[in-house]
XYZ file of C-alpha atoms in Angstrom:
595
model
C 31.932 17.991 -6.278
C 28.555 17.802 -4.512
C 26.008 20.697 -4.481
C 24.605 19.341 -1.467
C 26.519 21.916 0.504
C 24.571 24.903 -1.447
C 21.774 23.832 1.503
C 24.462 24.330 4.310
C 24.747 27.883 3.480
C 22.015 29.324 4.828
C 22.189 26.985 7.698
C 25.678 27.393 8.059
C 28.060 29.918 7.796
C 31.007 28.434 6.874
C 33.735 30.845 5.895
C 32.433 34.627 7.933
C 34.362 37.266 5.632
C 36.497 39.344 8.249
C 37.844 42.582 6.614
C 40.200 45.104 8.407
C 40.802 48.608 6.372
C 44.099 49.955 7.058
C 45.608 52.570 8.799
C 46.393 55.096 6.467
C 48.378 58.754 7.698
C 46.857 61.985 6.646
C 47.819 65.555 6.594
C 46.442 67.461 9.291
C 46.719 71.335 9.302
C 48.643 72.533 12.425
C 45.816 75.124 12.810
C 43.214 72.129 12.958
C 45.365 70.320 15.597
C 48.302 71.606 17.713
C 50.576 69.423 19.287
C 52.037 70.397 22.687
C 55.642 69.958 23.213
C 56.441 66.805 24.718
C 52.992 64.797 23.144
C 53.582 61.282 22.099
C 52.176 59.946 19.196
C 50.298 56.350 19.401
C 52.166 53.890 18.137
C 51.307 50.650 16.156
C 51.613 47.269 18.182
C 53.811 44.994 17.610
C 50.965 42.732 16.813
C 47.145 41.956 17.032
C 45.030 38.748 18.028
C 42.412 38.505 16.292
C 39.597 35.767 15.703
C 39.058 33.597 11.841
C 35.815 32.017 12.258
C 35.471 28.970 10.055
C 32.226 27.158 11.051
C 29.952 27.467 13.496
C 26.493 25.719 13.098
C 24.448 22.415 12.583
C 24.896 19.341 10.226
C 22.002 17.556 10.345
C 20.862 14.504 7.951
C 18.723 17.032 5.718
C 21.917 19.111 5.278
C 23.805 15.620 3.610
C 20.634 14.029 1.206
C 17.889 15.344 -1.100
C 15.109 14.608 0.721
C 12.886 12.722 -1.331
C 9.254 12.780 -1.043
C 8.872 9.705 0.472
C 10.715 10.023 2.687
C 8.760 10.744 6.048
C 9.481 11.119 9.823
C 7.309 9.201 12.278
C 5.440 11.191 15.626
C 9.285 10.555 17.414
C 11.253 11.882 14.284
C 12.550 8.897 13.140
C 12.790 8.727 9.234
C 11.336 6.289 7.017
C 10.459 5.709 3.781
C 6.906 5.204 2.671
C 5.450 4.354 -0.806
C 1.825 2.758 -1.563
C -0.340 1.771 -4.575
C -3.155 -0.719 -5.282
C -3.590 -3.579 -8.006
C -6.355 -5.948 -8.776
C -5.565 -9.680 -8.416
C -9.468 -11.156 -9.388
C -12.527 -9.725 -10.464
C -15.740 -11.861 -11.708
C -13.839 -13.011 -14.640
C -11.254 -15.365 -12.185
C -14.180 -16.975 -10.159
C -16.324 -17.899 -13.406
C -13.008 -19.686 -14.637
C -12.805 -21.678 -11.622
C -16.625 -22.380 -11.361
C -16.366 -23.711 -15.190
C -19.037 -21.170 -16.465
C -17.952 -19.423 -20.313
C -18.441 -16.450 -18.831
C -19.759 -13.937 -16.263
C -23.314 -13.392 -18.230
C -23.480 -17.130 -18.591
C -23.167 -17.054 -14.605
C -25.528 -14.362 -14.331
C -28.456 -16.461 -16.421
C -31.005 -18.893 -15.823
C -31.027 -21.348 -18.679
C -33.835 -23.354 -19.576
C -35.990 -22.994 -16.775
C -39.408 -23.723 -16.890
C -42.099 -26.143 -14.609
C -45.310 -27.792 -15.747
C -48.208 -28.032 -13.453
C -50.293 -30.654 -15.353
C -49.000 -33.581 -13.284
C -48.315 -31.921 -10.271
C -51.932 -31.083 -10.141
C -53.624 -34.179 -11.068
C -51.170 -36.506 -8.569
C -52.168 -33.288 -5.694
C -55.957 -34.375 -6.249
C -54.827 -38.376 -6.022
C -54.948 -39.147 -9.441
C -53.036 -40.997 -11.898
C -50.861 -38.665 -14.435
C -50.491 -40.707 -17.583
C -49.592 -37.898 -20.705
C -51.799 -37.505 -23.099
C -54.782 -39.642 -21.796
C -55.474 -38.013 -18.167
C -57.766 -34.891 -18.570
C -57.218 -31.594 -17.505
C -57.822 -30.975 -13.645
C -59.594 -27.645 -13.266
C -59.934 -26.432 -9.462
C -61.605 -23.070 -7.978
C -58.562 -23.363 -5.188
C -56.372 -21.048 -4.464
C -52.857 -21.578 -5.661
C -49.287 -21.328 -4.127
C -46.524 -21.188 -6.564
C -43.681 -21.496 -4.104
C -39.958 -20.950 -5.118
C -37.579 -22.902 -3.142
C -33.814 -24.587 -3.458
C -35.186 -27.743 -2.556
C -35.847 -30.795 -5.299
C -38.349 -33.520 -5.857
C -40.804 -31.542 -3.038
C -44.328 -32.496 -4.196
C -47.169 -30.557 -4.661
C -49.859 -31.022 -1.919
C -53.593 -30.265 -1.632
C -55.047 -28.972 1.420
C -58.496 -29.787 1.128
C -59.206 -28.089 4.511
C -57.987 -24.409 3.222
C -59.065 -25.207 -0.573
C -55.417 -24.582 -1.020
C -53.102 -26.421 -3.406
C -49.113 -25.665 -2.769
C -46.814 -26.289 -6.012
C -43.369 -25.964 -5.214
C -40.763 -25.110 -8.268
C -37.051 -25.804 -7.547
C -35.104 -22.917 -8.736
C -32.168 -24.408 -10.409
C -28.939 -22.971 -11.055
C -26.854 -22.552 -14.412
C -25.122 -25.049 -16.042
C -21.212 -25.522 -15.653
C -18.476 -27.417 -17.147
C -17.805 -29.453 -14.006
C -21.857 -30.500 -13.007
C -21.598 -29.251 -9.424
C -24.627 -29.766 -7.827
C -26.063 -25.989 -7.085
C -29.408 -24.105 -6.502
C -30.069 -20.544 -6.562
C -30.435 -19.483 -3.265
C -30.484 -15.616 -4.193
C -30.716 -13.716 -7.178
C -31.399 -10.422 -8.310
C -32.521 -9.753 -11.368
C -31.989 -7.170 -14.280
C -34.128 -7.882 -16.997
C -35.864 -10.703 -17.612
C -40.056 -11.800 -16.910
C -42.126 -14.678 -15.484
C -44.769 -16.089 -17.332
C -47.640 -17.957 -16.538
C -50.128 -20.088 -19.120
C -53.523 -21.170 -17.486
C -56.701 -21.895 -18.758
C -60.323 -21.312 -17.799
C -62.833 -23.588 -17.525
C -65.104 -20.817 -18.612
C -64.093 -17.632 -20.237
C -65.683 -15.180 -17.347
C -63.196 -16.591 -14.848
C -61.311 -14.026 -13.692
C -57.825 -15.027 -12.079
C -55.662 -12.581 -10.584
C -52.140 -13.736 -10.116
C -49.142 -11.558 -7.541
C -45.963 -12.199 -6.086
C -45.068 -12.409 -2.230
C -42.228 -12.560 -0.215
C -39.559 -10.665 -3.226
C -37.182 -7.840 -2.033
C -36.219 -4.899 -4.122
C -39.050 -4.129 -6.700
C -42.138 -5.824 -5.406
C -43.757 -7.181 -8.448
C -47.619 -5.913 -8.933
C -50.317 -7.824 -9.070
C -51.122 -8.909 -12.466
C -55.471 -9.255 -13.060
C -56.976 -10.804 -16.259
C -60.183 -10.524 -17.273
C -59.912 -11.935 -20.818
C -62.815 -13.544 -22.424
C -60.335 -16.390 -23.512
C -59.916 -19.988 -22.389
C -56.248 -19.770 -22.348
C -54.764 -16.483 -20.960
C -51.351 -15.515 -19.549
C -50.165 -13.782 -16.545
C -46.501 -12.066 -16.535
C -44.433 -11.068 -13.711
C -41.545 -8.719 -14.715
C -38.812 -9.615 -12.266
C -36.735 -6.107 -13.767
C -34.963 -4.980 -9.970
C -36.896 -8.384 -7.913
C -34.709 -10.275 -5.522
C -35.871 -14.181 -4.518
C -34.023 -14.878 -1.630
C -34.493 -18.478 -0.659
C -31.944 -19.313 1.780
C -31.114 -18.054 5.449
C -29.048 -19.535 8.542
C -27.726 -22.659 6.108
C -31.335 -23.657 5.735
C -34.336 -22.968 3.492
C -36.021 -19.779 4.100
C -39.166 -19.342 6.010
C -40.729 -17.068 3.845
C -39.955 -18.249 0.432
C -40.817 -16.169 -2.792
C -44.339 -17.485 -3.333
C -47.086 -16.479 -7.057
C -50.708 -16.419 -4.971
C -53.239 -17.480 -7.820
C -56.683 -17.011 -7.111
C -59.954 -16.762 -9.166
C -63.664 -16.166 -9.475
C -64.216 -19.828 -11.084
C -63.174 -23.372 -12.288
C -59.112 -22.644 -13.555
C -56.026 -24.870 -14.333
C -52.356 -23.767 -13.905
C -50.535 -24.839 -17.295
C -46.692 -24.038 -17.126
C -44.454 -21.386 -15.814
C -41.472 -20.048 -17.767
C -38.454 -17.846 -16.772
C -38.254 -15.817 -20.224
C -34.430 -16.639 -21.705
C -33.467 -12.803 -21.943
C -32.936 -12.865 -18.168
C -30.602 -11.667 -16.778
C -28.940 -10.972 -12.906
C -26.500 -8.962 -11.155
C -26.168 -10.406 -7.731
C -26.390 -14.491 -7.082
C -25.861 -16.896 -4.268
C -25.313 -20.543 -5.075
C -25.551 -23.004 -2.273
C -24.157 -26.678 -2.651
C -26.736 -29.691 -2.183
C -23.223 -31.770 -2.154
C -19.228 -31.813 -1.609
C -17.678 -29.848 -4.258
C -13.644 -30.250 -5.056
C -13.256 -26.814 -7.355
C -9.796 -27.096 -9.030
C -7.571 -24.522 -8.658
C -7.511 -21.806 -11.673
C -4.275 -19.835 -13.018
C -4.248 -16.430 -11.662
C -3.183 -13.769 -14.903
C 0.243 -12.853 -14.485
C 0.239 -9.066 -13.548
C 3.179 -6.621 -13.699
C 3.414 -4.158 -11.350
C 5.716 -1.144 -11.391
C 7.745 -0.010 -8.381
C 8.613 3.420 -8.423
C 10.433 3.698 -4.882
C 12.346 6.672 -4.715
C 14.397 5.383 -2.194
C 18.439 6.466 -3.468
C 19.944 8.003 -0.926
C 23.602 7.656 -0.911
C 25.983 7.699 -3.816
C 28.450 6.113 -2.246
C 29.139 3.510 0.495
C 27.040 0.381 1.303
C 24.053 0.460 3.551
C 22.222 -2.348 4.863
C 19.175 -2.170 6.142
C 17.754 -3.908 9.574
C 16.152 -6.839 8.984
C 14.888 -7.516 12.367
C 13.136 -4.017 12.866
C 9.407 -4.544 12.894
C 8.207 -1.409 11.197
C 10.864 -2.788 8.287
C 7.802 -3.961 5.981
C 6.466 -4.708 2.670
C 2.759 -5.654 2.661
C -0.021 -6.780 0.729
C -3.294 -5.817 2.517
C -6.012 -8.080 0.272
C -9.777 -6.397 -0.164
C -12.075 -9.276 -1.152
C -15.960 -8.575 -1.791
C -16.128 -12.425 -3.734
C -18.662 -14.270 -1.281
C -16.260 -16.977 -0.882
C -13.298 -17.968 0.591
C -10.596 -18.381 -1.839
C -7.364 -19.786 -1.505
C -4.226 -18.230 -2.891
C -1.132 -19.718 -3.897
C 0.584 -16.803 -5.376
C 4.620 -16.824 -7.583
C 5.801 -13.492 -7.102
C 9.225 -12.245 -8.626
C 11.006 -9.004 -8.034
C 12.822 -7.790 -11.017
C 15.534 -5.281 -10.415
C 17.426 -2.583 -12.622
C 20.519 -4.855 -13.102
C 19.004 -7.572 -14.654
C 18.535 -9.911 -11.412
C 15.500 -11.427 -10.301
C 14.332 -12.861 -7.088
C 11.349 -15.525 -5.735
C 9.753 -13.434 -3.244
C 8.130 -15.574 -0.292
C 5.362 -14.045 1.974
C 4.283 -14.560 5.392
C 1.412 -13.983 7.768
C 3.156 -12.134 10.567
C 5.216 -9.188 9.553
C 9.054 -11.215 10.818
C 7.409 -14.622 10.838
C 7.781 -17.710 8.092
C 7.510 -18.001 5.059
C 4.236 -19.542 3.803
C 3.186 -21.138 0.612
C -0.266 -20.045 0.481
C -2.901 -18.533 2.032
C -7.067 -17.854 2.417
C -8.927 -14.737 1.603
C -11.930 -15.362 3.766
C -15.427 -14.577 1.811
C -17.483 -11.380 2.185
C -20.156 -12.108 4.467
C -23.410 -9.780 2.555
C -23.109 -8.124 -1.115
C -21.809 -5.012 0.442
C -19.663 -6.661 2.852
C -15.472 -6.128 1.586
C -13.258 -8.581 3.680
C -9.717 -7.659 4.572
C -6.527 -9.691 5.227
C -2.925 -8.858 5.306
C 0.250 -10.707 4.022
C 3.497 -9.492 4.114
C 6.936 -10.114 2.216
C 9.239 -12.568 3.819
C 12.479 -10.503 4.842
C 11.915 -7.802 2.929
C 15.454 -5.938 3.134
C 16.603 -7.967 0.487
C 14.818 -6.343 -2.172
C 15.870 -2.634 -1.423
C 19.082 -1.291 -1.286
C 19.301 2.785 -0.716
C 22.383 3.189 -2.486
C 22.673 3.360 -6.345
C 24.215 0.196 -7.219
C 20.666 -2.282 -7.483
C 17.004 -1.093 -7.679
C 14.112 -2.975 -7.561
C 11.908 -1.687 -10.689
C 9.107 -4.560 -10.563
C 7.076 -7.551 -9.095
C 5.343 -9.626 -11.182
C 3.178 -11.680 -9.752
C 0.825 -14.531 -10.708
C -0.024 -18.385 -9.011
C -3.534 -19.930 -8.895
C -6.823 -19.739 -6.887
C -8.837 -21.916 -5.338
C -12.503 -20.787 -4.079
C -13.050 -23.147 -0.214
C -14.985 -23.911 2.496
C -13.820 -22.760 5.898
C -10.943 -25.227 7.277
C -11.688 -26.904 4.045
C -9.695 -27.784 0.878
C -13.101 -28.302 -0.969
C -16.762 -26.682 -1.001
C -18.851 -28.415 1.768
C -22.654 -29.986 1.236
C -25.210 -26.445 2.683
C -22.318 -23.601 1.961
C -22.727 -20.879 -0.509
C -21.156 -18.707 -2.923
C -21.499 -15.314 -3.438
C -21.178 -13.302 -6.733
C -21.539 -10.041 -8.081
C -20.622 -8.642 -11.539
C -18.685 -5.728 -9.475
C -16.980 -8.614 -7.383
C -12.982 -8.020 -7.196
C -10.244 -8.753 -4.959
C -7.510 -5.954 -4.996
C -4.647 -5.721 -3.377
C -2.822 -2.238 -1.495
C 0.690 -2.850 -1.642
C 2.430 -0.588 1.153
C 6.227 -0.532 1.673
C 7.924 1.062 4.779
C 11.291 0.980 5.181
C 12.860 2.658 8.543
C 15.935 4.584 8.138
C 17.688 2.001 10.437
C 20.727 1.075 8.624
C 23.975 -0.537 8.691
C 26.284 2.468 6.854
C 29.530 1.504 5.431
C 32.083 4.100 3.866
C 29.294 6.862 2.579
C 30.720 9.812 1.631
C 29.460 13.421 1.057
C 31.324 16.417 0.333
C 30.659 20.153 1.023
C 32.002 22.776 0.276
C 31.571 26.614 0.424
C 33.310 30.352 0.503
C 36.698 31.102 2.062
C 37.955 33.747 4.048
C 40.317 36.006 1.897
C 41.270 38.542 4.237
C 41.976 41.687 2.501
C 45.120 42.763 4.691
C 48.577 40.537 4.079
C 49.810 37.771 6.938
C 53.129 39.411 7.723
C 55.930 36.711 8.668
C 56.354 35.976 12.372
C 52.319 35.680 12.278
C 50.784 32.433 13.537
C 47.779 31.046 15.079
C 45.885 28.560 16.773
C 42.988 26.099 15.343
C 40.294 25.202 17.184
C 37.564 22.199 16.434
C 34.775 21.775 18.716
C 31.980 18.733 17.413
C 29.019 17.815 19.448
C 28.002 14.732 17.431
C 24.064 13.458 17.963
C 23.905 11.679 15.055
C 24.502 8.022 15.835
C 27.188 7.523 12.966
C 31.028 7.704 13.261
C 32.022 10.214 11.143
C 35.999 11.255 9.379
C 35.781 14.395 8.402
C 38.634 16.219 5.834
C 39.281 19.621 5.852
C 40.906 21.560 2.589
C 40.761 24.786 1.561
C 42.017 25.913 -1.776
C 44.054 28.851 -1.693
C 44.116 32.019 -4.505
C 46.828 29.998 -6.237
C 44.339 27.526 -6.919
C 46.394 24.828 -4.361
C 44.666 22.732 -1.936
C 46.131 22.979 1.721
C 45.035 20.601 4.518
C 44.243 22.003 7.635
C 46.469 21.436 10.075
C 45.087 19.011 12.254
C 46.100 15.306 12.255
C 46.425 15.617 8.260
C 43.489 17.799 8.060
C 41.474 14.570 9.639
C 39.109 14.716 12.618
C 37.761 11.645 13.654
C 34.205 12.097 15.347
C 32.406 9.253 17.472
C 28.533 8.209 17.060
C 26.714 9.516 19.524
C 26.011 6.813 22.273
C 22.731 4.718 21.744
C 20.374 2.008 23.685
C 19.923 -1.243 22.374
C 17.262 -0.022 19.919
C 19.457 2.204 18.142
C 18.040 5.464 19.903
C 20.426 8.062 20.993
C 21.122 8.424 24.829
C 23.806 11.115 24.866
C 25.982 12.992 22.493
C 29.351 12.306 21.716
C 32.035 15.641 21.948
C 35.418 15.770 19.699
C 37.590 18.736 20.371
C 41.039 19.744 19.232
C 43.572 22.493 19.283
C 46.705 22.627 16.592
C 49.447 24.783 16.162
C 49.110 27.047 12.772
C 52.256 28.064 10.971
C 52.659 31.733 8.863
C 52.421 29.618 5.485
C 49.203 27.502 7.167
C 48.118 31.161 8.553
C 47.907 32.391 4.964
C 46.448 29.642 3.270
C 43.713 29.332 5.069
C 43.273 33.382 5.885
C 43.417 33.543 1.915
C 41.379 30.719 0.338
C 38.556 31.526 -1.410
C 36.885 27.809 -0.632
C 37.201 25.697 1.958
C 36.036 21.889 1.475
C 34.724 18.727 3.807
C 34.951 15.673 2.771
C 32.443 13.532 5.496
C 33.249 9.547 5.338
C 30.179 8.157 7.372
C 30.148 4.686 9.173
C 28.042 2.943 11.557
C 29.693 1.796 14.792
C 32.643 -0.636 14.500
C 31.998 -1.715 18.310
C 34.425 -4.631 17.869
C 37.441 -3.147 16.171
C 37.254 -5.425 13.183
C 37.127 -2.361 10.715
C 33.455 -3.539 9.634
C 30.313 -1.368 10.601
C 28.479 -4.238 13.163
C 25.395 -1.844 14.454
C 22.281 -0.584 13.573
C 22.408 3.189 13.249
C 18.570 4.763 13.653
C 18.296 8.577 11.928
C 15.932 11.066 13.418
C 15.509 14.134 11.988
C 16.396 16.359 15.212
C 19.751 14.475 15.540
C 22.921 16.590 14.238
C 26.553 17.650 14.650
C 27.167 20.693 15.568
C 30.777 22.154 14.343
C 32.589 24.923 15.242
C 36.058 26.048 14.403
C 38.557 29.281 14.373
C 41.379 30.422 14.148
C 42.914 32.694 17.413
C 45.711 34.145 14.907
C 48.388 36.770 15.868
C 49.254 39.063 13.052
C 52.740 40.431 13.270
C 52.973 44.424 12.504
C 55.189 44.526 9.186
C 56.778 47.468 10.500
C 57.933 46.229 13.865
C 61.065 44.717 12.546
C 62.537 48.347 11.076
């Protein structure tokens, strides 16, 4: 038997004790009382009417479930079930895969790079370079070391300005693949420039600084060294060279001014190998087809509290748009990646199922879809993808639960409108890049019932005076039903002898309508069921002398065709109830009247 009805009590009083104390004579002392000759005594009626409450109060939802947690009411008092949690579906590691680099520092560091200024310089002053036989061009000019994505850009003299303008072309790290990439931003961690130059006489003095970096602006490094060869270094620790804006070189690149007090030559420039960067941009000098990588299958838990009913089927409405389970994607990878996800639902019985999602909460099925690209390093896009027909996975009966999803497929970084990466776009990395995904599941309380049954039970009456014979009553049943679900109801009681009596009406059945609803399943008016039965002595003192009475509530959705099946949608709100009341109007015979 159910405890559910342990709630009811205080809500609803089912069985109101009703105690008479007999009449009982006494001796009363003449002196105390004289009687007058010809004073009648009262006398006893033949019988008495008197009123056996049995119910009177509300049954609402909350008095037939355990409310769960999650289970909520909307601003209208609808119910529905809510659950939510969060898993990550790519971080750095996934996009380093599909670039072809071994790993996220390997991404994050400038191999190999390094220019030499020998040739530049002598070709700048319309020479001829040939190694190893053209001397050393030593010039009191000032120097522009300019940093720029662009290739094969010679260095030029302007003889006007005494100004000589070397540009280096910062190029990007190695991969598997050889996409052709420059650095268009970086920003570093660790790592140093360095400079070799010689003098043309030791008390040259050349003072070397950066312009145009972000973040830590690099100081001007001086020498005054009495050597012929000397060294300048930069320490790019915190410096950001951004060299690309508006899909097209930067105006104001990063740029080394060089000057000096004398004759000098600018030997090489090296980016020193322990460097190292958090934040980089990438932009393509060509078309780019990135395969597709393997996502890493993840397994995801679903704890959805969502058992309502121990009995009975319920089906739950498909077509209601608030009827969701959805995916809402958080993507702070600077690119746009395309996902072509395999998701399975795994469920306590051992059965599986393909889940499909779509773009439009109620709209088709798709096989894939694109996570657009964050737009800045603190930029996080958002997009949201939902399950395609969700009410097949839960079930808010006992029978199946969904326990599960796993959920892998591959990804696939694009240009807009694109199945490849276009010539001029760029990718955008972080080591803190991810792409996450908030999983959020609402399911209405908008069901299809089918045979649910509760039962409640409580006290009895268990008068403390005896039903004499010739005593009988009538029952009355008044139910004011709001709740939008037919509903049989069975009433027992079990009498001192331990025997279970129906009461007598229809064979202790009372069949109450659904309230009447709208096309949306919202109640318009309430539904009223009344009744009045004949009680019998032996029903009389069953039911006057039970210590518990019992209801037995069979709940079904509207069979509006006749065809014994539940055929509409039955939307519970939490100020919806029926309200029950019921008595008896007995007359109790005097056991003296026959003598």
């Amino acid at each position: 038997m159910s405890t559910i009805f342990s709630k009811l009590k205080t809500s609803i009083p089912l069985m109101l004790m009703l105690s008479f104390t007999s009449m009982q004579s006494c001796d009363i002392l003449k002196e105390d009382l004289e009687f007058e000759e010809g004073d009648n005594l009262v006398q006893m009626p033949d019988s008495l009417k008197i009123g056996l409450p049995l119910l009177n109060g509300s049954l609402s939802f909350e008095n037939l479930v355990d409310i769960p947690e999650n289970l909520k009411t909307d601003e209208n008092g609808f119910y529905y079930f809510s659950e939510s949690s969060s898993q990550e579906v790519a971080d750095i590691n996934t996009v380093v895969e599909a670039m072809g680099f071994s790993s996220p520092q390997a991404l994050f560091h400038v191999d190999d790079f390094s220019f030499n200024f020998e040739k530049e310089l002598v070709e700048a002053f319309g020479g001829t370079y040939i190694p190893g036989i053209t001397p050393e061009v030593y010039t009191d000019a000032n120097v522009q070391v300019i940093f720029t994505v662009e290739r094969d850009q010679d260095t030029q003299y302007d003889e006007d300005n005494n100004l000589v303008k070397a540009y280096v072309p910062f190029t990007a790290p190695v991969t598997r693949e050889g996409y052709d990439m420059s650095i268009s931003y970086i920003r570093f961690t660790e790592g140093n420039i360095k400079m070799t130059l010689s003098k043309e006489t030791p008390d040259v003095v050349i003072t070397g600084y950066f312009e145009n970096l972000q973040g830590n602006t690099v100081a001007a490094q001086v020498t005054s060294s009495s050597d012929e060869s000397v060294e300048l270094t930069f320490p790019m620790t915190g410096a950001e060279m951004d060299l690309w804006e508006n899909g097209a070189v930067a105006t104001a690149l990063p740029t080394i001014q060089l000057t000096a007090t004398g004759n000098y030559s600018p030997k090489t420039l090296v980016l020193t190998d322990n460097n190292q960067a958090d934040r980089m941009t990438l932009v393509f000098n060509d078309d780019a087809n990135v395969p597709a990588v393997s996502l890493s299958e993840q397994e995801h838990p679903v704890n959805f509290d969502n058992e309502l009913f121990e009995s009975g089927k319920v089906e739950l409405n498909g077509e209601n748009p608030l009827l969701l389970m959805g995916f809402d994607f958080s993507n702070s990878i600077g690119t746009n990646v395309k996902i072509t996800p395999e998701l399975e639902a795994y469920f306590d019985d051992g059965s599986t199922q393909t889940i499909q999602l779509t773009d439009v909460n109620g709209g088709d099925a798709i096989d894939s879809f694109i996570l657009e690209g964050a737009s800045s390093f603190e930029d996080v896009t958002t997009s949201s993808y939902y399950v395609y027909n969700p009410a097949s996975l839960f079930n808010l009966s006992t029978d199946k639960k969904l326990t599960k999803l796993i959920y892998g497929g591959s990804a696939k970084v694009i240009s807009s409108g694109l199945d490849y990466i276009q010539k001029g776009d760029e990718m955008r990395f972080s080591m803190d890049n991810f792409t996450n995904a908030d999983i959020t599941v609402n399911i209405p309380l908008d069901i299809k019932a089918q045979d649910i049954a509760f039962n409640l039970e409580g006290d009895g009456i268990n008068v403390d005076f005896d039903i004499e014979d010739q005593s009988k009553g009538v029952l009355k049943i008044q139910a004011i039903n709001s709740l939008p679900l037919d509903m049989k109801m069975l009433f027992q009681v079990t009498t001192e002898e331990n025997k279970t009596v129906l009461l007598p009406i229809n064979n202790g059945l009372a069949f109450v309508k659904a309230a009447e609803t709208d096309n949306n399943g919202n109640v318009t008016a309430p539904t009223t069921f009344t009744s009045e039965t004949t009680v019998t002595t032996e029903q009389l003192r069953a039911i006057a002398k039970s210590k518990e009475i019992k209801i037995t509530v069979l709940v079904n959705s509207p069979d509006t065709d006749g065809d014994g099946t539940p055929d509409k949608f039955s939307k519970l709100n939490k100020e919806s109830d029926i309200n029950l009341k019921a008595g008896i109007l007995a007359t109790i015979t005097n056991g003296n009247s026959g003598e």
